[in-house]
Coordinates of C-alpha atoms in Angstrom, one line a residue:
X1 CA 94.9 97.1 39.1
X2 CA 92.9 94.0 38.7
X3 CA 92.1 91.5 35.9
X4 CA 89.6 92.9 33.6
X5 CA 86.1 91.4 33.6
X6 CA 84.8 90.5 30.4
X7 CA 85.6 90.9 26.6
X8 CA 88.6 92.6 25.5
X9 CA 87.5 95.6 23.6
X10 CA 89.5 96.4 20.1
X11 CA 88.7 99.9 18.4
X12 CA 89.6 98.9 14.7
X13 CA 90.2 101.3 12.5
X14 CA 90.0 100.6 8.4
X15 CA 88.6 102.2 5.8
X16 CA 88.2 99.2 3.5
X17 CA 85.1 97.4 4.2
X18 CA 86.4 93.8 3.1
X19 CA 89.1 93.8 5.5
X20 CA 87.5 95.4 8.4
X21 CA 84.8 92.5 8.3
X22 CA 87.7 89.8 7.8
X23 CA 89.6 91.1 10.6
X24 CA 86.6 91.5 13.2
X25 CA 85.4 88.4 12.4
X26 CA 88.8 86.9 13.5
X27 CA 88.9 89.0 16.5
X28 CA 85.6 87.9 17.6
X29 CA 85.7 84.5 16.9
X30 CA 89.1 84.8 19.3
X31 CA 87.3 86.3 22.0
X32 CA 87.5 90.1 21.4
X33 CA 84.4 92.7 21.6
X34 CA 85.0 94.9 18.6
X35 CA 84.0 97.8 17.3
X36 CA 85.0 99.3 13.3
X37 CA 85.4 102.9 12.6
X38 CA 86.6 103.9 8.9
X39 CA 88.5 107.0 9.6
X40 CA 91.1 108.8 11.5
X41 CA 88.7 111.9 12.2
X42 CA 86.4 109.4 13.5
X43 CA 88.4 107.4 15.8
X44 CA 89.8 110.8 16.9
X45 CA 86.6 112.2 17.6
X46 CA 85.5 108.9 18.9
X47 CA 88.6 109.0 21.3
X48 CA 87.4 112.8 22.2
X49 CA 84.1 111.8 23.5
X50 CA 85.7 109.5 26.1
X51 CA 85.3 105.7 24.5
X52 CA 88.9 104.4 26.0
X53 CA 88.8 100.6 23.8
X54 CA 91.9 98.3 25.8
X55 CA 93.6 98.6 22.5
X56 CA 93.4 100.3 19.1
X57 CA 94.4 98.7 15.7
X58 CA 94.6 101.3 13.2
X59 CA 95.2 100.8 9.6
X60 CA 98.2 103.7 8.4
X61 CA 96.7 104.4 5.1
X62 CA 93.4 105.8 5.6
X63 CA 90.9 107.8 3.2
X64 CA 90.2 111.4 4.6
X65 CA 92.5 114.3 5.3
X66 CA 94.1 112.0 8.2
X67 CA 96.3 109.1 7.9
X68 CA 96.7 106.6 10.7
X69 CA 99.1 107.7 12.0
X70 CA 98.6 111.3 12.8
X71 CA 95.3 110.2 14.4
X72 CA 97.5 107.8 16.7
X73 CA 99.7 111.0 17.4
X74 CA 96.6 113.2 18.3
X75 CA 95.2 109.9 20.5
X76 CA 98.0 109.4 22.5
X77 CA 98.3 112.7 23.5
X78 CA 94.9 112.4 25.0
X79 CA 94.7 108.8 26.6
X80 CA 96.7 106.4 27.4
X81 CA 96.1 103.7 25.0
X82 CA 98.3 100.8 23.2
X83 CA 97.8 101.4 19.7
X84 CA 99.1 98.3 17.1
X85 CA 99.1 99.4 13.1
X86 CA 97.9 98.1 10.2
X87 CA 100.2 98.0 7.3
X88 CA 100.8 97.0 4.1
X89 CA 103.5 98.7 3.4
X90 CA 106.7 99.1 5.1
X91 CA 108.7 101.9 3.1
X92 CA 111.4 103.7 4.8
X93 CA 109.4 106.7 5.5
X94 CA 106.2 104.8 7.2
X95 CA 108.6 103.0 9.4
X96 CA 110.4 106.7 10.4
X97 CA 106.6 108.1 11.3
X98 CA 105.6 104.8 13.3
X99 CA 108.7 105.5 15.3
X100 CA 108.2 108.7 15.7
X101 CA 104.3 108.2 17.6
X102 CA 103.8 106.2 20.8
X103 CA 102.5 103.1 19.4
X104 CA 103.1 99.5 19.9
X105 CA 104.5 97.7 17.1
X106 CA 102.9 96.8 13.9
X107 CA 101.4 94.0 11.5
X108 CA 101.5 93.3 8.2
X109 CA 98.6 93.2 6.6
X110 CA 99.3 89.8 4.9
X111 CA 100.6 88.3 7.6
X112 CA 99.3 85.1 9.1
X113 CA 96.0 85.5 12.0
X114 CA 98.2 83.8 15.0
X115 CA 100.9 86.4 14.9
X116 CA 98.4 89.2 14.3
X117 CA 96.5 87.8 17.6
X118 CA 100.1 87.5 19.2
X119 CA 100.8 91.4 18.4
X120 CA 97.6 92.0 20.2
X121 CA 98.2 90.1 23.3
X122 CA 102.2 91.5 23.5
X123 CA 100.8 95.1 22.8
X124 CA 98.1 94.7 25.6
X125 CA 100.6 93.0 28.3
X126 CA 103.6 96.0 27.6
X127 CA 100.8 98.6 28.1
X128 CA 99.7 96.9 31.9
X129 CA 103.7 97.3 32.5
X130 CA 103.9 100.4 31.6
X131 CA 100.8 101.6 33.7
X132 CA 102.0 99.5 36.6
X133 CA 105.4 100.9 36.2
X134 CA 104.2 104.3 35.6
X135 CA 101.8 104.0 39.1
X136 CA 105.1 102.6 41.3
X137 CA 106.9 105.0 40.3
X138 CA 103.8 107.5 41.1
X139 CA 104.1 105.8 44.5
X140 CA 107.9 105.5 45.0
X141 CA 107.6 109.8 44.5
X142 CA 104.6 110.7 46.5
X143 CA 105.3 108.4 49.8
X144 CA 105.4 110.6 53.0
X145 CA 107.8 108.3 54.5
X146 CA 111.4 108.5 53.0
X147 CA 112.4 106.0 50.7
X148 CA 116.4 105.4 49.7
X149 CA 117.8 103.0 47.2
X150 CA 121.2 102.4 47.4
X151 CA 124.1 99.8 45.9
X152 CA 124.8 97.2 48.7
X153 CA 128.7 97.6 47.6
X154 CA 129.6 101.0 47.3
X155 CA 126.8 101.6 49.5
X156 CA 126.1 105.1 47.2
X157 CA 122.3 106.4 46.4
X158 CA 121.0 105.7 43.4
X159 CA 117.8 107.4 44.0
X160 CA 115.9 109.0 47.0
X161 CA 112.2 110.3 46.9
X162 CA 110.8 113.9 47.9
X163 CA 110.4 113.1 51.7
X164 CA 113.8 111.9 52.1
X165 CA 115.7 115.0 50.4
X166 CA 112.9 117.5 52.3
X167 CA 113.4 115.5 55.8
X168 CA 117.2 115.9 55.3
X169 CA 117.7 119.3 53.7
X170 CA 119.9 118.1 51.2
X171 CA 118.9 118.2 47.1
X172 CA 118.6 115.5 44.9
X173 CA 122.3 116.6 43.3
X174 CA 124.0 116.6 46.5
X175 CA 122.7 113.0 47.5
X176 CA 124.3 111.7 44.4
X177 CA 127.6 111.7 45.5
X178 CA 126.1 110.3 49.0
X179 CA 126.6 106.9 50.8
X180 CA 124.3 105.6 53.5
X181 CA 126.9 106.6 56.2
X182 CA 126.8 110.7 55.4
X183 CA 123.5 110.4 56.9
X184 CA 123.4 107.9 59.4
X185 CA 126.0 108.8 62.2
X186 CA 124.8 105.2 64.2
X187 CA 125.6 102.7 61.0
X188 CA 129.0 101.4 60.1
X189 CA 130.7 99.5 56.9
X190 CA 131.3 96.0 58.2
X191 CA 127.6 95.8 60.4
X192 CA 126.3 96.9 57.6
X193 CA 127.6 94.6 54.8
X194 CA 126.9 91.4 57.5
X195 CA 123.1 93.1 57.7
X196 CA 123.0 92.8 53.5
X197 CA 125.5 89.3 53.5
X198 CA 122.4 87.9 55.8
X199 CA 119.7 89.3 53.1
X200 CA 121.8 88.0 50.4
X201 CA 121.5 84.1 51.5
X202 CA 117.9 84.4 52.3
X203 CA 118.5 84.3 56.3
X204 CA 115.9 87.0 56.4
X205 CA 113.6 89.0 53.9
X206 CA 113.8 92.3 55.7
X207 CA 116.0 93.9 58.3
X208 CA 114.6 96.7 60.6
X209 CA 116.8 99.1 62.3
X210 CA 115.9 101.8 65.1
X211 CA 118.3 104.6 64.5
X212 CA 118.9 108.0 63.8
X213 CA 119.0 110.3 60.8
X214 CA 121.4 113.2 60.8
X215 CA 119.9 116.4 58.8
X216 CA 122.3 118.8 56.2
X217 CA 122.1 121.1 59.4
X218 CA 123.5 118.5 61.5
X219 CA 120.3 118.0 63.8
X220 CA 119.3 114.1 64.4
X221 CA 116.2 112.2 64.4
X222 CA 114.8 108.8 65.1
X223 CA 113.6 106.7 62.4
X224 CA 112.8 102.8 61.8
X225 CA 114.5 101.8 58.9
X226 CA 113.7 98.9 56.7
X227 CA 116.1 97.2 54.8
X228 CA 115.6 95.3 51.8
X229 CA 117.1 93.7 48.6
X230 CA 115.8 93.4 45.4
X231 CA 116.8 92.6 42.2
X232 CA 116.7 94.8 38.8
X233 CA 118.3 94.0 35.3
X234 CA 120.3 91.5 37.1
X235 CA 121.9 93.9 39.5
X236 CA 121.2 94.0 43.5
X237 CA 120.0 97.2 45.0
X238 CA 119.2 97.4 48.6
X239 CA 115.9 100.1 49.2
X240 CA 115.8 101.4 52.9
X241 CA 112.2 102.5 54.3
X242 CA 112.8 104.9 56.2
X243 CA 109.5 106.2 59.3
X244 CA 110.4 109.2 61.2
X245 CA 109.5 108.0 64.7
X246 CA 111.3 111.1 66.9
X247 CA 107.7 111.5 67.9
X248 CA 107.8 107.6 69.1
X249 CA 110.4 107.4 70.8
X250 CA 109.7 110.3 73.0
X251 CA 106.9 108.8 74.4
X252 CA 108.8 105.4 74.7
X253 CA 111.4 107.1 76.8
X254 CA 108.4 108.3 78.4
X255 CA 106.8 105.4 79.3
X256 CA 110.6 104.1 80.3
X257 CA 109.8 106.4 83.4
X258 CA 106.5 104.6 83.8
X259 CA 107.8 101.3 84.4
X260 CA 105.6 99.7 87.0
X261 CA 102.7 101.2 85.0
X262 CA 103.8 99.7 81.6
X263 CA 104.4 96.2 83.7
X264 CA 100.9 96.2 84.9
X265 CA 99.4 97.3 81.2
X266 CA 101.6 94.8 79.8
X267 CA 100.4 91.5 81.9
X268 CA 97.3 91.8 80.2
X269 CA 98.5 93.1 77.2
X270 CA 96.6 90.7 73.8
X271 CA 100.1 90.5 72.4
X272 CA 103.2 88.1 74.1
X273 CA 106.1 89.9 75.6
X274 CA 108.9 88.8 77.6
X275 CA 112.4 89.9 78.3
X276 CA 115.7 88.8 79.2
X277 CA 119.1 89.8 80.5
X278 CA 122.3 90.1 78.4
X279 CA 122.8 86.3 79.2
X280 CA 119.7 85.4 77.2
X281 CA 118.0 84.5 80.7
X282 CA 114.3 85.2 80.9
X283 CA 113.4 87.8 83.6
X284 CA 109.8 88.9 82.5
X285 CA 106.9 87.0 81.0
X286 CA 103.4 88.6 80.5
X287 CA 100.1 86.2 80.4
X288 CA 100.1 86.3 76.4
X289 CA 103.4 84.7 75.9
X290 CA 102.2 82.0 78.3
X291 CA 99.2 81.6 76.5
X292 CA 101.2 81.7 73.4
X293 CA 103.9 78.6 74.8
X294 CA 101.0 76.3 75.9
X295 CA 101.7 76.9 79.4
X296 CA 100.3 78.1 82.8
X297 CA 103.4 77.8 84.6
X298 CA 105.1 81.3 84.8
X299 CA 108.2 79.2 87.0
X300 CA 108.8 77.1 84.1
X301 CA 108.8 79.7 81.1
X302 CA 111.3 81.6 83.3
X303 CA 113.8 78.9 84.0
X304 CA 114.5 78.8 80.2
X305 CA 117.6 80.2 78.6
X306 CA 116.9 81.7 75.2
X307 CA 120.0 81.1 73.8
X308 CA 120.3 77.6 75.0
X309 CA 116.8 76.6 74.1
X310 CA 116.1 73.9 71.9
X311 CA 112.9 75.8 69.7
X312 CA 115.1 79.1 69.4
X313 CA 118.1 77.4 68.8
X314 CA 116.7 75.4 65.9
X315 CA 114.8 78.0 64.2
X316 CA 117.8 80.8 64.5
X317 CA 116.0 83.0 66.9
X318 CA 119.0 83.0 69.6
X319 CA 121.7 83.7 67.8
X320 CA 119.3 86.9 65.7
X321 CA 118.8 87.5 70.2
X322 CA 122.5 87.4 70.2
X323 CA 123.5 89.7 66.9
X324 CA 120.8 92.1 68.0
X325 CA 122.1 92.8 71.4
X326 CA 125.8 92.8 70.5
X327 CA 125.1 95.3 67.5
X328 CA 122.1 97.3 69.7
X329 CA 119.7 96.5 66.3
X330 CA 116.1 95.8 66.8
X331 CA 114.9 93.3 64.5
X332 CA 111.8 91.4 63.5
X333 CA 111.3 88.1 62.7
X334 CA 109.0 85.5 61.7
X335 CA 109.2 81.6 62.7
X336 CA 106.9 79.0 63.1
X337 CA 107.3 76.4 66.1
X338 CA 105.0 73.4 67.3
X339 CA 103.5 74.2 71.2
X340 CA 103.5 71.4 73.6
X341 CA 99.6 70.8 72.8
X342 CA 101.2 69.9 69.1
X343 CA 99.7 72.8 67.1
X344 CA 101.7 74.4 65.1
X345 CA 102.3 78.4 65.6
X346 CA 103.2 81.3 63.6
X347 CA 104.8 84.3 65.6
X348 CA 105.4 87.6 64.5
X349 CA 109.2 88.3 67.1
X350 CA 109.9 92.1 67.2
X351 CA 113.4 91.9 69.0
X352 CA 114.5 95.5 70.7
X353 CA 118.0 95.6 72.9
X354 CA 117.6 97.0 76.6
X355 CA 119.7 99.6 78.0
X356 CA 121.2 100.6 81.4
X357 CA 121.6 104.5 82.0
X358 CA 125.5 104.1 80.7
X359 CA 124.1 103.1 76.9
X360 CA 125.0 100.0 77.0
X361 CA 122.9 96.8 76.2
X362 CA 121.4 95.6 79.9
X363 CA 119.1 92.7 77.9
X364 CA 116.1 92.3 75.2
X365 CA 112.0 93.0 75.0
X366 CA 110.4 90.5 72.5
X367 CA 106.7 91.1 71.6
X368 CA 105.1 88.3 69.9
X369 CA 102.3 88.6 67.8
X370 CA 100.2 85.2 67.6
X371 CA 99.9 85.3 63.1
X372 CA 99.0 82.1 62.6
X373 CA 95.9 82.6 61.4
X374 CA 97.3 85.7 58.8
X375 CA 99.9 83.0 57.5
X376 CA 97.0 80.9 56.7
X377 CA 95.3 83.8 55.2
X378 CA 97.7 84.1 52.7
X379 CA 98.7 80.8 52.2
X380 CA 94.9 80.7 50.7
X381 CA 95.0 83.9 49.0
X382 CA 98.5 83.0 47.2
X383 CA 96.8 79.4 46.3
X384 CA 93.8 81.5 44.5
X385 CA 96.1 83.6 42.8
X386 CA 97.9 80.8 41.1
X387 CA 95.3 78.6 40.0
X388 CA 92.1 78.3 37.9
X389 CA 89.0 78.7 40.1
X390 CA 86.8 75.8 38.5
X391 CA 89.2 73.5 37.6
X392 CA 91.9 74.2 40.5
X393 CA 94.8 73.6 37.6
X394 CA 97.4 76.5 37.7
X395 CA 96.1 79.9 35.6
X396 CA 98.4 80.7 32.9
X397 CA 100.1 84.0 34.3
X398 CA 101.7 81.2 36.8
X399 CA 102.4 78.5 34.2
X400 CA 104.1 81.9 32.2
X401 CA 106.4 82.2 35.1
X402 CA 107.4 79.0 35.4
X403 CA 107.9 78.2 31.8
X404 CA 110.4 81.3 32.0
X405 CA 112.4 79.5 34.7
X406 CA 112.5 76.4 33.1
X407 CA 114.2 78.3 30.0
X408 CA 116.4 79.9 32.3
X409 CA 117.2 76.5 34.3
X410 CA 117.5 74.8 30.5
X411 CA 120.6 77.4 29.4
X412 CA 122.4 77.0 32.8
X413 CA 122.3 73.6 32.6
X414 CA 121.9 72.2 29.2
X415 CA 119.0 69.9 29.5
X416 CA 115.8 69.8 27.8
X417 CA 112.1 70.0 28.3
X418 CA 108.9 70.0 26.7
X419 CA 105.1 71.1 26.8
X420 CA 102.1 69.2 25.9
X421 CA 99.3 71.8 24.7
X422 CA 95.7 69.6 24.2
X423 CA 91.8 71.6 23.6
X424 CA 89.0 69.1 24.5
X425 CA 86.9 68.2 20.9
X426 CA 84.2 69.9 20.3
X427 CA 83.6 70.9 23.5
X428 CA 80.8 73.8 22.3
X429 CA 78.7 71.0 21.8
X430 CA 78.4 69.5 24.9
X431 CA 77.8 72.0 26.5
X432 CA 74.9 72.8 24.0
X433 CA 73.5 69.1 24.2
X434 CA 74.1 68.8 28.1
X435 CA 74.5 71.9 29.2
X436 CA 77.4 74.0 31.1
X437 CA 77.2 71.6 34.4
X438 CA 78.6 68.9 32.0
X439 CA 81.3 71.1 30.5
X440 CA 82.4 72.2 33.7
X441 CA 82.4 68.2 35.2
X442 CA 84.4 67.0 31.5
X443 CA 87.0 70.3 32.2
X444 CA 87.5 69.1 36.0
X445 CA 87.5 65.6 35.4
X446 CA 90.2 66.1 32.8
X447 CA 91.8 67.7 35.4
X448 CA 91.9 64.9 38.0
X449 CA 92.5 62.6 35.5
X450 CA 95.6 64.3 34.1
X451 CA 97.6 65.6 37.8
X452 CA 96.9 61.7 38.3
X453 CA 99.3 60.8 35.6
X454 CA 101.8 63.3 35.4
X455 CA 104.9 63.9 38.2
X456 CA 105.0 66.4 41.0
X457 CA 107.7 68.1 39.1
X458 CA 105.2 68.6 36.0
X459 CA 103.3 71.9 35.9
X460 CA 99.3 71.3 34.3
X461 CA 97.2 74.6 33.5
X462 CA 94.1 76.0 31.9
X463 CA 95.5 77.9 29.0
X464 CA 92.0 78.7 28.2
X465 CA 88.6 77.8 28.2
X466 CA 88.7 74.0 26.7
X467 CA 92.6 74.3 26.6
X468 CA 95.2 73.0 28.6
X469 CA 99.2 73.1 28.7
X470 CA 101.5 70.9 30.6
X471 CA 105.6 71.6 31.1
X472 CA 107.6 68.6 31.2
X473 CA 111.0 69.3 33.0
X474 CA 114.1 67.0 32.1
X475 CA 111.7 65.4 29.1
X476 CA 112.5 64.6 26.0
X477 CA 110.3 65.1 22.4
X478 CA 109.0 61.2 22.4
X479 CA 108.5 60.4 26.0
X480 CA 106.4 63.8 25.9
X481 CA 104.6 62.2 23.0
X482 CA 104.0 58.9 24.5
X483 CA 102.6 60.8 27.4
X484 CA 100.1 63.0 25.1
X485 CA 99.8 59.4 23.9
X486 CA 98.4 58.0 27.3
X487 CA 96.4 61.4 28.4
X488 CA 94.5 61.0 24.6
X489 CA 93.5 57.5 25.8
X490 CA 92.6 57.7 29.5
X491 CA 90.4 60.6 28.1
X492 CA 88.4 58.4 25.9
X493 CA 87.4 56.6 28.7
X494 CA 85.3 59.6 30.4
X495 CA 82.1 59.1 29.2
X496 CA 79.2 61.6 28.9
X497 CA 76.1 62.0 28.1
X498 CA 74.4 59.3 25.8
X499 CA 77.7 57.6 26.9
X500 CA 79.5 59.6 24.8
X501 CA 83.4 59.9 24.7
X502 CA 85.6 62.8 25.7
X503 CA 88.1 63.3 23.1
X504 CA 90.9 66.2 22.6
X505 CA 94.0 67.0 20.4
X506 CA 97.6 67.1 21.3
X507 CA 100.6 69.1 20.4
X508 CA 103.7 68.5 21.6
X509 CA 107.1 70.2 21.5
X510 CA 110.5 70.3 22.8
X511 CA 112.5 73.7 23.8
X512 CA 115.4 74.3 21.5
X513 CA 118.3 76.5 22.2
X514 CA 117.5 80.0 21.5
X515 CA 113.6 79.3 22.4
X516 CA 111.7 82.0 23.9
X517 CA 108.1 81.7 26.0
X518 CA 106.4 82.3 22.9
X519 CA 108.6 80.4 20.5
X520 CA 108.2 77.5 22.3
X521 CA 104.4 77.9 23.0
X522 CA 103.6 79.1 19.4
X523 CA 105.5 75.7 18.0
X524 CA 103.0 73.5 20.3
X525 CA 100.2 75.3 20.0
X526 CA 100.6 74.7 15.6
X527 CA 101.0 71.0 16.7
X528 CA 98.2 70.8 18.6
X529 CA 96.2 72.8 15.6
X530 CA 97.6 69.9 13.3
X531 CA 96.1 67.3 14.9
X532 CA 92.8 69.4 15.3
X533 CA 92.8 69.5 11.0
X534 CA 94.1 66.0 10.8
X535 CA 90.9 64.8 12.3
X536 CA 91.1 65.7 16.6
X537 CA 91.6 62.9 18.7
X538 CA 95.4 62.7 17.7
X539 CA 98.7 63.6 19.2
X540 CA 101.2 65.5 16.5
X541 CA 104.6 66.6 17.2

């Protein structure tokens, strides 16, 4: 579910013509493609004929046999769509039949534009969590592969998906009163709770296990597990992926008879592999992993000691070789190391015990998978995710995030911070006199000219198309103003134009126990609208 291109459309619905044209008018001078029906028959009908509008605003009192609110009642049984009312009055028994339809809150039809516009945006960013949750938990259902989640202490299910109580025979009732262990014969409680201590400090994101399930019937078979904490409503649940790979490891045991054929396919295999004995001592290198080390030399690769090694000792990889063969736990790993010719390398380690006929753990395979050039991939693809394309300042759902760990860091600690909120003066007209080439340089220039000033700790993004927003950790009301102070100057000296100056107007604010995202944001943005109406070119705080 991508951003949506365009206009955000906004189905109003009003029978009075006065405050249907007041209200669009607002809407579209905000940035909003609207569109005014004067009934609930005709919004219903409207609705009917497939028009789905990203949110409807529906006044309650309506002329016609249907009030507002039974339309939104027939409308939501039809579509999915946030609906926001339109009130003026807020009896007893209107507020009983709001909360009885599936609507998103409602506005007063006195109250002021910004929190009307406000409503809007909250009632439009609920309904995208609500679809997204709504689709995950499609997904979460629907998977072929089995999917647990479980508590990490008591180690009980909290909830399994259709594959997993169809693999294993048993019902959803009956896994309730489940741990992890009922089914899994191969784990046990302490290498389990050191498996979820080492997810806990961040040692690893993931754990993968080869092991076995054991049905209701008592019958076993292989799967690869993936282990995994996550956070919800400040509790830690651990979900376990679980692939059925009987089918797998047949044909591993398979090509386990095949050796000398598998040792031939695997010298000129495109991926690394090598393995060592129970000591850590190499005994098999393929051409890949040579290619991979920077060297030719097969003598030399082989003479090293992978738990003694400097590059695995550093980066944790031989003692993960160590835990894996001593618990008989494949795992995979990623780590980045520099190769003799000084570039540096990403590897992809899949680490899988050997063992002798007896069971028992003879050594370790570990195929490595050259993914350098994926880590870059998405080191470009998460840099375009978090920032403005034209301006390359930070887009607002990142600057969202961050101001909601800075509140969060500010209640732990007690300390204080502030945001700067500026729009560039009359920026409409220069891009009508000069055109949208010189808008574009003035909104990158103010860019450059701002991450110039402010500290690495500082966060600067485009709140919107002239508008920008800067938090200001560990800063207090008036050095945040005498910075707004500086930026408002240093911007007067960009010239355009007929040498014309670049001018723009400051808010400022400081968070305040008890602040929320929007309390603080909605204090700075009136600032900054102050010192729009007290002339632009001004800080106010």
């Amino acid at each position: 579910m991508g951003e949506r291109l365009g206009k955000n459309r906004i189905l109003l619905v009003e029978d009075s013509r006065l405050t249907a044209a007041m209200v669009s008018d607002f809407l579209i001078k905000n940035g909003f493609e609207v569109e005014v029906v004067p009934s609930g028959e005709k919004v219903v009908q409207r609705i009917g004929k497939g028009m789905i509008p990203d949110l409807i605003l529906m006044d309650i009192e309506l002329a016609g046999k249907m009030d507002g609110i039974e339309a939104a009642d027939i409308i939501s049984k039809q579509q999915d769509i946030p609906i926001v009312f339109l009130t003026a009055n807020t009896s007893k028994e209107i507020m009983e039949k709001i909360k009885r339809v599936k609507a998103y809150g409602f506005v007063l039809k006195d109250t002021d534009r910004i929190a009307l516009l406000s409503t809007i945006d909250m009632a439009m960013r609920l309904h995208e969590a609500s679809v997204y949750a709504t689709m995950f938990e499609r997904l979460f259902e629907t998977s072929v592969n089995e999917l647990y989640i479980f508590n990490p202490e008591s180690f009980k299910f909290v909830v399994v998906n259709k594959a997993a109580t169809a693999n294993l025979g048993y019902t959803y009732r009956e896994l309730e009163g489940m741990t992890v262990f009922d089914i899994n014969p191969q784990l046990d409680i302490e290498g389990l709770r050191e498996i979820i201590k080492g997810l806990m400090h961040g040692k690893q994101e993931r754990v993968v296990l080869d092991t076995v399930h054991r049905r209701k019937d008592g019958s076993l078979y292989y799967v690869e597990a993936y282990l995994q904490l996550f956070e919800y409503r400040r509790s830690k649940y651990c979900m376990m992926f679980a692939i059925d790979v009987t089918e797998r490891k047949r044909v591993e045991d398979e090509l386990e008879e095949s050796r000398k054929q598998y040792v031939e396919l695997a010298q000129e295999a495109p991926i690394g592999i090598l393995k060592c004995d129970v000591e850590g001592n190499v005994v098999y290198i393929n051409k890949k992993a040579l290619e991979i080390f920077g060297s030719s030399n097969a003598g030399e690769i082989s003479n090293i000691n992978f738990f003694t090694f400097p590059l695995f000792v550093e980066s944790g990889l031989s003692q993960k070789l160590k835990e894996c063969m001593v618990n008989n736990l494949s795992q995979t790993v990623e780590n980045s190391y520099t190769s003799k010719s000084g570039k540096n390398i990403w590897l992809r380690i899949h680490i899988k015990p050997l063992l002798n006929k007896d069971g028992m753990v003879k050594g370790a395979q570990l195929i490595l998978d050259d993914i350098t050039e994926k880590k870059e991939m998405e080191r470009q693809l998460y840099e375009m995710s978090i920032t403005d394309p034209l301006t390359n300042a930070y887009n607002f759902r990142y600057f969202i995030r961050k101001l909601e760990e800075e509140i969060l860091r500010a209640q732990r600690a007690g300390e204080s911070f502030s945001l700067i909120v500026f729009d560039i003066d009359r920026f409409k007209s220069f891009n009508d006199s000069f055109g949208h080439q010189v808008g574009d340089f003035i909104l990158r220039a103010t860019v450059d000219m701002v991450k110039g000033r402010i500290r690495r700790t500082d966060t600067l993004a485009r709140w919107g198309g002239e508008e920008f927003i800067i938090l200001l950790p560990n800063t207090k009301l008036e050095d945040a103003a005498k910075l707004a102070e500086e930026l408002r100057q240093r911007l007067i000296q960009l010239k355009v134009g007929n040498n014309e100056s670049v001018t723009a107007s400051f808010g400022v604010a400081e968070y305040q126990e008890g602040d929320t995202a929007y309390s603080i944001l909605k204090r700075a943005d009136a600032m900054m609208y102050k010192a729009k109406n007290d002339g632009r070119n001004c800080v106010r705080y």
